[in-house]
């Protein structure tokens, strides 16, 4: 049997437990992998809380992104073979000794990229990549990222800097040095944030990437008049009310391979700040669920 961490009902962390499941057989378009690492994301606790519907077959295994070694390939899968080191979008929960990946959202892992780093690319890095592309800002323009110190913000800041953008980001003072290291300017959030943004960007802001939503998004909306360059990954309702848009996800195997190449060449760093063993999956998810994880949290599977 395969050890996995999941939830037995929709709700809080008390619904989580370790599960035994039989080895998974890959159907069409799927890869069965021995998991080496799994990225931890807010979507994991949001799914568990039922915020993305309540139609899943329970118990369900947590985790949307994983890296590992291919065990078996399903019918119709090309470009992957048993023994390949890969990473991709998990089709059956990444917090597990084995899982299935969606082959069309997977890529080969370069030897220069760690399993831990690769496991962070399918969700947060790919989302950041989609968002920065969608904004389409050119060199010299100024981008404001709400929630810059988290998994998506960390990558978005670096991709934006690579495009020659000036980057500001809201984060607590505890993350000032971290944001500095991303070559971005930290702006404390909370009361007075628009004044602080104006002081940090006297010529104004040319685009906003929202990774927080709600009141934090409303509080800064006034800094930008052109709402075609206001995008959110988290709050489709508020961003639409404000005239902006929800980021369209457009990830492919090709974009994942390109992100891995950037990590391998040292141009992109997912900043894996916390590594937990599979036995620490509850602690890993609790850290992300706190809303204040810095960079990326990863579960490593022996
Ligand atoms: N649409 C999609 O396909 C998609 C994909 C990926 C992620 N998402 C969503 O995008 C959001 C961000 O994801 P993530 O992985 O980056 O999350 P994350 O890593 O959990 O974000 C944690 C960060 O949020 C910061 N934060 C918390 N409250 C804040 C506030 N009021 N203002 C500014 N920063 C604040 C924290 O910084 P401090 O500790 O300094 O407060 C912390 O560094 C999540 O809601 C996630 O569900 C959507």
Coordinates of N, CA, C and O in Angstrom, one line a residue, residues 105-252:
X105 N 0.6 18.4 -18.5 CA 1.0 19.5 -17.6 C 2.2 19.0 -16.8 O 2.3 19.3 -15.6
X106 N 3.1 18.3 -17.5 CA 4.3 17.8 -16.8 C 5.5 18.0 -17.8 O 5.3 18.3 -19.0
X107 N 6.7 17.9 -17.2 CA 7.9 18.1 -18.0 C 9.0 17.4 -17.4 O 9.0 17.0 -16.2
X108 N 10.1 17.1 -18.2 CA 11.3 16.4 -17.6 C 12.0 17.4 -16.7 O 12.1 18.6 -17.0
X109 N 12.5 16.9 -15.6 CA 13.3 17.8 -14.7 C 14.7 17.8 -15.1 O 15.4 16.8 -15.2
X110 N 15.3 19.0 -15.4 CA 16.7 19.1 -15.6 C 17.5 18.6 -14.4 O 17.1 18.8 -13.3
X111 N 18.7 18.0 -14.7 CA 19.5 17.5 -13.6 C 20.0 18.6 -12.7 O 20.3 18.3 -11.5
X112 N 20.0 19.8 -13.2 CA 20.5 21.0 -12.4 C 19.4 21.5 -11.4 O 19.7 22.4 -10.7
X113 N 18.2 21.0 -11.5 CA 17.1 21.5 -10.7 C 16.8 20.4 -9.7 O 16.6 19.2 -10.0
X114 N 16.7 20.8 -8.4 CA 16.3 19.9 -7.3 C 14.9 19.4 -7.4 O 14.0 20.2 -8.0
X115 N 14.6 18.2 -6.9 CA 13.2 17.8 -6.8 C 12.3 18.8 -6.1 O 11.2 19.0 -6.4
X116 N 12.9 19.4 -5.0 CA 12.2 20.3 -4.2 C 11.8 21.6 -5.0 O 10.6 22.0 -5.0
X117 N 12.8 22.1 -5.8 CA 12.5 23.3 -6.6 C 11.5 22.9 -7.7 O 10.5 23.7 -7.9
X118 N 11.7 21.8 -8.4 CA 10.8 21.4 -9.5 C 9.3 21.3 -9.0 O 8.4 21.6 -9.7
X119 N 9.1 20.8 -7.8 CA 7.8 20.6 -7.2 C 7.0 21.9 -7.0 O 5.8 21.9 -6.8
X120 N 7.7 23.0 -7.1 CA 7.1 24.3 -6.9 C 6.6 25.0 -8.2 O 6.0 26.0 -8.1
X121 N 7.0 24.4 -9.3 CA 6.8 25.1 -10.6 C 5.4 25.0 -11.1 O 4.8 26.0 -11.7
X122 N 4.7 23.8 -11.1 CA 3.4 23.7 -11.8 C 2.3 24.7 -11.3 O 1.4 25.1 -12.0
X123 N 2.3 25.0 -10.0 CA 1.2 25.8 -9.5 C 1.7 27.3 -9.3 O 1.3 28.2 -10.1
X124 N 2.6 27.6 -8.4 CA 2.9 29.0 -8.1 C 3.7 29.6 -9.2 O 3.4 30.7 -9.6
X125 N 4.7 28.9 -9.7 CA 5.6 29.6 -10.7 C 4.8 29.7 -12.0 O 4.9 30.8 -12.6
X126 N 4.1 28.7 -12.4 CA 3.3 28.8 -13.6 C 2.2 29.9 -13.5 O 2.0 30.6 -14.5
X127 N 1.6 30.0 -12.4 CA 0.6 31.1 -12.2 C 1.3 32.5 -12.3 O 0.8 33.4 -13.0
X128 N 2.4 32.6 -11.7 CA 3.2 33.9 -11.7 C 3.5 34.2 -13.2 O 3.4 35.3 -13.7
X129 N 3.9 33.2 -13.9 CA 4.3 33.4 -15.3 C 3.1 33.8 -16.1 O 3.2 34.8 -16.9
X130 N 2.0 33.2 -15.9 CA 0.8 33.6 -16.6 C 0.4 35.0 -16.3 O 0.0 35.8 -17.2
X131 N 0.5 35.4 -15.1 CA 0.1 36.7 -14.7 C 1.0 37.8 -15.2 O 0.5 38.8 -15.8
X132 N 2.3 37.6 -15.2 CA 3.3 38.6 -15.7 C 3.1 38.7 -17.2 O 3.1 39.8 -17.8
X133 N 2.9 37.6 -17.9 CA 2.7 37.6 -19.3 C 1.4 38.4 -19.7 O 1.3 39.2 -20.6
X134 N 0.3 38.1 -18.9 CA -1.0 38.7 -19.2 C -0.9 40.2 -19.0 O -1.5 41.0 -19.7
X135 N -0.1 40.7 -18.0 CA 0.0 42.1 -17.8 C 0.8 42.8 -18.9 O 0.4 43.9 -19.3
X136 N 1.7 42.1 -19.5 CA 2.4 42.5 -20.7 C 3.1 43.9 -20.6 O 3.3 44.6 -21.6
X137 N 3.6 44.2 -19.4 CA 4.3 45.5 -19.2 C 5.7 45.4 -19.7 O 6.4 44.4 -19.6
X138 N 6.1 46.5 -20.3 CA 7.5 46.6 -20.9 C 8.5 47.1 -20.0 O 8.2 47.6 -18.9
X139 N 9.7 47.0 -20.4 CA 10.9 47.4 -19.5 C 10.7 48.8 -19.1 O 10.2 49.7 -19.8
X140 N 11.1 49.1 -17.8 CA 11.0 50.4 -17.2 C 9.7 50.7 -16.6 O 9.6 51.7 -15.9
X141 N 8.6 49.9 -16.8 CA 7.3 50.2 -16.2 C 7.4 49.6 -14.7 O 8.2 48.8 -14.4
X142 N 6.4 50.1 -14.0 CA 6.4 49.8 -12.5 C 5.2 48.8 -12.2 O 4.1 49.2 -12.5
X143 N 5.6 47.7 -11.6 CA 4.5 46.7 -11.2 C 4.4 46.7 -9.7 O 5.4 46.6 -9.0
X144 N 3.2 46.7 -9.2 CA 2.9 46.5 -7.8 C 2.3 45.1 -7.6 O 1.3 44.8 -8.2
X145 N 2.9 44.3 -6.7 CA 2.5 43.0 -6.4 C 1.9 43.0 -5.0 O 2.7 43.2 -4.0
X146 N 0.7 42.7 -4.8 CA 0.1 42.6 -3.5 C 0.3 41.1 -2.9 O -0.1 40.2 -3.6
X147 N 1.1 41.0 -1.9 CA 1.4 39.7 -1.3 C 2.7 39.1 -2.0 O 2.8 38.0 -2.3
X148 N 3.7 40.0 -2.1 CA 4.9 39.6 -2.9 C 5.7 38.6 -2.2 O 6.5 37.9 -2.9
X149 N 5.6 38.4 -0.9 CA 6.5 37.5 -0.2 C 6.1 36.0 -0.2 O 6.8 35.1 0.2
X150 N 5.0 35.7 -0.8 CA 4.5 34.3 -0.9 C 5.0 33.6 -2.1 O 5.9 34.1 -2.8
X151 N 4.5 32.4 -2.3 CA 5.0 31.5 -3.4 C 4.9 32.2 -4.8 O 5.8 32.1 -5.6
X152 N 3.7 32.7 -5.1 CA 3.5 33.3 -6.4 C 4.2 34.6 -6.5 O 4.9 34.9 -7.6
X153 N 4.1 35.4 -5.5 CA 4.8 36.7 -5.5 C 6.3 36.6 -5.7 O 6.9 37.4 -6.4
X154 N 6.9 35.6 -5.1 CA 8.4 35.5 -5.2 C 8.8 35.2 -6.6 O 9.8 35.8 -7.1
X155 N 8.0 34.4 -7.3 CA 8.4 34.1 -8.7 C 8.0 35.3 -9.6 O 8.7 35.7 -10.5
X156 N 6.8 35.9 -9.4 CA 6.3 37.0 -10.2 C 7.3 38.2 -10.1 O 7.6 38.8 -11.2
X157 N 7.8 38.4 -8.9 CA 8.8 39.5 -8.8 C 10.0 39.3 -9.7 O 10.5 40.2 -10.4
X158 N 10.5 38.0 -9.6 CA 11.8 37.7 -10.4 C 11.5 37.8 -11.9 O 12.3 38.3 -12.7
X159 N 10.4 37.2 -12.3 CA 10.1 37.3 -13.8 C 9.9 38.7 -14.2 O 10.3 39.1 -15.3
X160 N 9.3 39.5 -13.4 CA 9.1 40.9 -13.8 C 10.4 41.7 -13.8 O 10.6 42.5 -14.8
X161 N 11.3 41.4 -12.9 CA 12.6 42.0 -12.9 C 13.4 41.6 -14.2 O 14.1 42.4 -14.8
X162 N 13.2 40.3 -14.6 CA 13.9 39.8 -15.8 C 13.4 40.6 -17.0 O 14.2 40.8 -18.0
X163 N 12.2 41.0 -17.0 CA 11.6 41.8 -18.1 C 12.0 43.3 -18.0 O 11.5 44.1 -18.8
X164 N 12.7 43.6 -17.0 CA 13.2 45.0 -16.8 C 12.2 45.9 -16.1 O 12.3 47.2 -16.2
X165 N 11.2 45.3 -15.4 CA 10.3 46.1 -14.7 C 10.8 46.6 -13.3 O 11.7 45.9 -12.7
X166 N 10.3 47.7 -12.9 CA 10.6 48.1 -11.5 C 9.4 47.4 -10.7 O 8.3 47.5 -11.1
X167 N 9.8 46.8 -9.5 CA 8.8 46.0 -8.8 C 8.7 46.5 -7.4 O 9.7 46.7 -6.6
X168 N 7.4 46.8 -7.0 CA 7.1 47.1 -5.6 C 6.2 46.0 -5.1 O 5.4 45.4 -5.9
X169 N 6.2 45.7 -3.8 CA 5.3 44.7 -3.3 C 4.9 44.9 -1.9 O 5.7 45.3 -1.1
X170 N 3.6 44.6 -1.6 CA 3.2 44.7 -0.2 C 3.6 43.4 0.5 O 3.4 42.3 0.0
X171 N 4.1 43.7 1.7 CA 4.5 42.6 2.6 C 4.6 43.2 4.0 O 4.8 44.4 4.1
X172 N 4.6 42.4 5.0 CA 4.9 42.9 6.4 C 6.4 43.2 6.5 O 7.2 42.8 5.7
X173 N 6.7 44.0 7.6 CA 8.1 44.4 7.8 C 9.0 43.2 8.0 O 10.2 43.3 7.7
X174 N 8.4 42.1 8.5 CA 9.2 40.9 8.7 C 9.8 40.4 7.4 O 10.8 39.7 7.4
X175 N 9.2 40.8 6.3 CA 9.7 40.4 5.0 C 10.5 41.4 4.2 O 10.7 41.3 3.0
X176 N 10.9 42.5 4.9 CA 11.6 43.6 4.2 C 12.8 43.1 3.5 O 13.1 43.3 2.3
X177 N 13.7 42.4 4.3 CA 15.0 41.9 3.7 C 14.7 40.9 2.6 O 15.5 40.9 1.6
X178 N 13.7 40.1 2.8 CA 13.4 39.1 1.8 C 13.0 39.7 0.5 O 13.5 39.3 -0.6
X179 N 12.2 40.8 0.6 CA 11.7 41.5 -0.6 C 12.9 42.2 -1.3 O 13.0 42.2 -2.5
X180 N 13.7 42.8 -0.4 CA 15.0 43.5 -1.0 C 15.8 42.5 -1.8 O 16.3 42.8 -2.9
X181 N 15.9 41.2 -1.3 CA 16.7 40.2 -2.0 C 16.1 39.8 -3.3 O 16.8 39.3 -4.2
X182 N 14.8 40.1 -3.5 CA 14.1 39.9 -4.8 C 14.3 41.0 -5.7 O 13.7 41.1 -6.8
X183 N 15.1 42.0 -5.3 CA 15.4 43.3 -6.1 C 14.0 44.0 -6.3 O 13.8 44.6 -7.3
X184 N 13.2 44.0 -5.2 CA 12.0 44.7 -5.2 C 11.9 45.6 -4.0 O 12.7 45.5 -3.1
X185 N 10.9 46.5 -4.0 CA 10.8 47.4 -2.9 C 9.6 47.0 -2.0 O 8.5 46.8 -2.5
X186 N 9.8 46.7 -0.7 CA 8.8 46.3 0.2 C 8.0 47.5 0.7 O 8.5 48.5 1.1
X187 N 6.6 47.4 0.6 CA 5.7 48.4 1.1 C 4.8 47.7 2.1 O 4.1 46.8 1.8
X188 N 4.9 48.2 3.4 CA 4.0 47.6 4.4 C 2.5 47.8 4.0 O 2.2 48.8 3.6
X189 N 1.7 46.7 4.2 CA 0.3 46.8 3.9 C -0.4 47.4 5.2 O 0.2 47.6 6.2
X190 N -1.7 47.6 5.0 CA -2.5 48.2 6.2 C -2.7 49.7 5.9 O -2.4 50.2 4.9
X191 N -3.3 50.3 7.0 CA -3.7 51.7 6.8 C -2.6 52.6 6.3 O -1.4 52.5 6.7
X192 N -2.9 53.4 5.3 CA -1.9 54.3 4.8 C -1.1 53.7 3.6 O -0.1 54.3 3.1
X193 N -1.5 52.5 3.2 CA -0.7 51.8 2.1 C -0.6 52.7 0.8 O 0.4 52.7 0.2
X194 N -1.7 53.3 0.5 CA -1.7 54.1 -0.8 C -0.6 55.2 -0.8 O 0.1 55.5 -1.7
X195 N -0.5 55.9 0.4 CA 0.5 56.9 0.6 C 1.9 56.3 0.5 O 2.8 56.9 -0.1
X196 N 2.0 55.2 1.1 CA 3.4 54.6 1.0 C 3.7 54.1 -0.4 O 4.9 54.2 -0.8
X197 N 2.7 53.6 -1.1 CA 3.0 53.3 -2.5 C 3.4 54.5 -3.3 O 4.3 54.5 -4.1
X198 N 2.6 55.6 -3.1 CA 2.9 56.8 -3.8 C 4.3 57.3 -3.5 O 5.1 57.8 -4.4
X199 N 4.8 57.2 -2.3 CA 6.1 57.6 -1.9 C 7.2 56.7 -2.5 O 8.2 57.2 -3.0
X200 N 6.8 55.4 -2.6 CA 7.8 54.4 -3.2 C 7.9 54.5 -4.7 O 8.9 54.2 -5.3
X201 N 6.7 55.0 -5.3 CA 6.7 55.0 -6.8 C 6.1 56.4 -7.2 O 5.0 56.6 -7.6
X202 N 7.0 57.5 -7.1 CA 6.5 58.8 -7.3 C 5.9 59.1 -8.7 O 5.1 59.9 -8.9
X203 N 6.4 58.3 -9.7 CA 5.9 58.4 -11.0 C 4.6 57.6 -11.3 O 4.2 57.5 -12.4
X204 N 4.2 56.9 -10.3 CA 2.9 56.1 -10.4 C 3.2 54.6 -10.7 O 4.4 54.2 -10.9
X205 N 2.2 53.8 -10.7 CA 2.2 52.4 -10.9 C 1.6 52.1 -12.2 O 0.6 52.6 -12.6
X206 N 2.2 51.2 -13.0 CA 1.7 50.9 -14.3 C 0.9 49.6 -14.4 O 0.3 49.3 -15.4
X207 N 1.0 48.8 -13.3 CA 0.2 47.5 -13.3 C 0.2 47.0 -11.9 O 1.0 47.3 -11.1
X208 N -0.9 46.2 -11.6 CA -1.1 45.6 -10.3 C -1.4 44.2 -10.4 O -2.3 43.8 -11.2
X209 N -0.6 43.3 -9.7 CA -0.9 41.9 -9.6 C -1.3 41.6 -8.2 O -0.5 41.8 -7.2
X210 N -2.6 41.2 -8.0 CA -3.2 41.0 -6.7 C -3.1 39.5 -6.4 O -3.6 38.7 -7.1
X211 N -2.4 39.2 -5.2 CA -2.3 37.8 -4.7 C -3.0 37.7 -3.4 O -2.8 36.7 -2.7
X212 N -3.8 38.7 -3.0 CA -4.4 38.7 -1.6 C -5.9 38.9 -1.7 O -6.7 38.1 -1.1
X213 N -6.4 39.8 -2.5 CA -7.8 39.9 -2.7 C -8.5 40.8 -1.6 O -7.9 41.3 -0.7
X214 N -9.8 40.8 -1.7 CA -10.7 41.5 -0.7 C -10.3 42.9 -0.4 O -10.0 43.7 -1.3
X215 N -10.3 43.2 0.9 CA -10.0 44.6 1.3 C -8.6 45.1 0.9 O -8.4 46.3 0.6
X216 N -7.7 44.1 0.9 CA -6.3 44.5 0.5 C -6.3 45.0 -0.9 O -5.5 45.9 -1.3
X217 N -7.1 44.4 -1.8 CA -7.1 44.8 -3.2 C -7.9 46.1 -3.3 O -7.4 47.0 -4.0
X218 N -9.0 46.2 -2.6 CA -9.8 47.5 -2.7 C -8.9 48.7 -2.2 O -9.0 49.8 -2.8
X219 N -8.1 48.4 -1.2 CA -7.3 49.5 -0.6 C -6.4 50.1 -1.6 O -6.0 51.3 -1.4
X220 N -5.9 49.3 -2.5 CA -4.9 49.9 -3.4 C -5.4 50.2 -4.8 O -4.7 50.7 -5.7
X221 N -6.7 49.9 -5.1 CA -7.2 50.0 -6.5 C -7.0 51.4 -7.0 O -6.8 51.6 -8.2
X222 N -7.1 52.4 -6.1 CA -7.0 53.8 -6.5 C -5.6 54.2 -7.1 O -5.5 55.2 -7.7
X223 N -4.6 53.3 -6.9 CA -3.3 53.7 -7.4 C -3.2 53.5 -8.9 O -2.2 54.0 -9.5
X224 N -4.2 52.9 -9.5 CA -4.1 52.7 -11.0 C -5.4 53.1 -11.6 O -6.5 52.7 -11.2
X225 N -5.4 53.8 -12.7 CA -6.6 54.2 -13.4 C -6.9 53.3 -14.5 O -8.1 53.0 -14.8
X226 N -5.9 52.7 -15.2 CA -6.1 51.8 -16.3 C -6.3 50.4 -15.7 O -5.4 49.7 -15.4
X227 N -7.6 50.0 -15.7 CA -7.9 48.7 -15.0 C -7.6 47.5 -15.9 O -7.8 46.3 -15.5
X228 N -7.2 47.7 -17.1 CA -6.8 46.6 -18.0 C -5.5 46.0 -17.5 O -5.1 44.9 -17.9
X229 N -4.8 46.7 -16.6 CA -3.5 46.2 -16.1 C -3.6 46.0 -14.6 O -2.7 46.2 -13.8
X230 N -4.8 45.6 -14.2 CA -5.1 45.1 -12.8 C -5.6 43.7 -12.9 O -6.6 43.4 -13.5
X231 N -4.8 42.8 -12.4 CA -5.1 41.3 -12.5 C -5.0 40.7 -11.1 O -4.2 41.1 -10.2
X232 N -5.8 39.6 -10.9 CA -5.8 38.9 -9.6 C -5.7 37.4 -9.9 O -6.3 36.9 -10.8
X233 N -5.0 36.7 -9.0 CA -5.1 35.2 -9.0 C -6.0 34.7 -8.0 O -6.2 33.4 -7.9
X234 N -6.6 35.5 -7.2 CA -7.3 35.0 -6.0 C -8.7 35.4 -5.8 O -9.5 34.7 -5.2
X235 N -9.1 36.6 -6.3 CA -10.4 37.2 -6.0 C -11.1 37.6 -7.3 O -11.1 38.8 -7.6
X236 N -11.8 36.7 -8.0 CA -12.4 37.1 -9.2 C -13.5 38.1 -9.1 O -13.7 38.9 -10.0
X237 N -14.2 38.1 -7.9 CA -15.4 38.9 -7.8 C -14.9 40.4 -7.6 O -15.3 41.3 -8.3
X238 N -14.0 40.6 -6.6 CA -13.5 42.0 -6.3 C -12.8 42.6 -7.5 O -13.0 43.7 -7.9
X239 N -11.9 41.8 -8.2 CA -11.2 42.3 -9.3 C -12.1 42.7 -10.4 O -11.9 43.7 -11.1
X240 N -13.2 41.9 -10.6 CA -14.1 42.3 -11.7 C -14.9 43.5 -11.3 O -15.1 44.4 -12.2
X241 N -15.3 43.7 -10.0 CA -16.0 44.9 -9.6 C -15.2 46.1 -9.9 O -15.7 47.2 -10.2
X242 N -13.8 46.0 -9.7 CA -12.9 47.1 -9.9 C -12.5 47.3 -11.3 O -11.8 48.2 -11.6
X243 N -13.1 46.5 -12.2 CA -12.8 46.7 -13.7 C -11.5 45.9 -14.2 O -11.1 46.1 -15.3
X244 N -10.9 45.1 -13.3 CA -9.8 44.3 -13.7 C -10.2 42.9 -14.1 O -11.4 42.7 -14.3
X245 N -9.2 42.0 -14.1 CA -9.5 40.7 -14.6 C -8.8 39.6 -13.8 O -7.8 39.9 -13.1
X246 N -9.4 38.4 -13.8 CA -8.8 37.2 -13.1 C -7.8 36.6 -14.1 O -8.1 36.6 -15.3
X247 N -6.7 36.2 -13.6 CA -5.6 35.7 -14.5 C -6.1 34.4 -15.1 O -6.6 33.5 -14.5
X248 N -5.9 34.4 -16.5 CA -6.2 33.2 -17.2 C -5.1 32.2 -17.2 O -3.9 32.6 -17.5
X249 N -5.3 31.0 -16.7 CA -4.2 30.0 -16.6 C -4.0 29.4 -18.0 O -4.9 28.9 -18.7
X250 N -2.7 29.4 -18.4 CA -2.4 29.0 -19.8 C -1.2 28.0 -19.8 O -0.5 27.9 -20.8
X251 N -0.9 27.4 -18.7 CA 0.3 26.5 -18.5 C 0.2 25.4 -19.5 O -0.8 24.8 -19.8
X252 N 1.4 25.1 -20.1 CA 1.6 23.9 -20.9 C 2.9 23.2 -20.4 O 3.7 23.8 -19.6

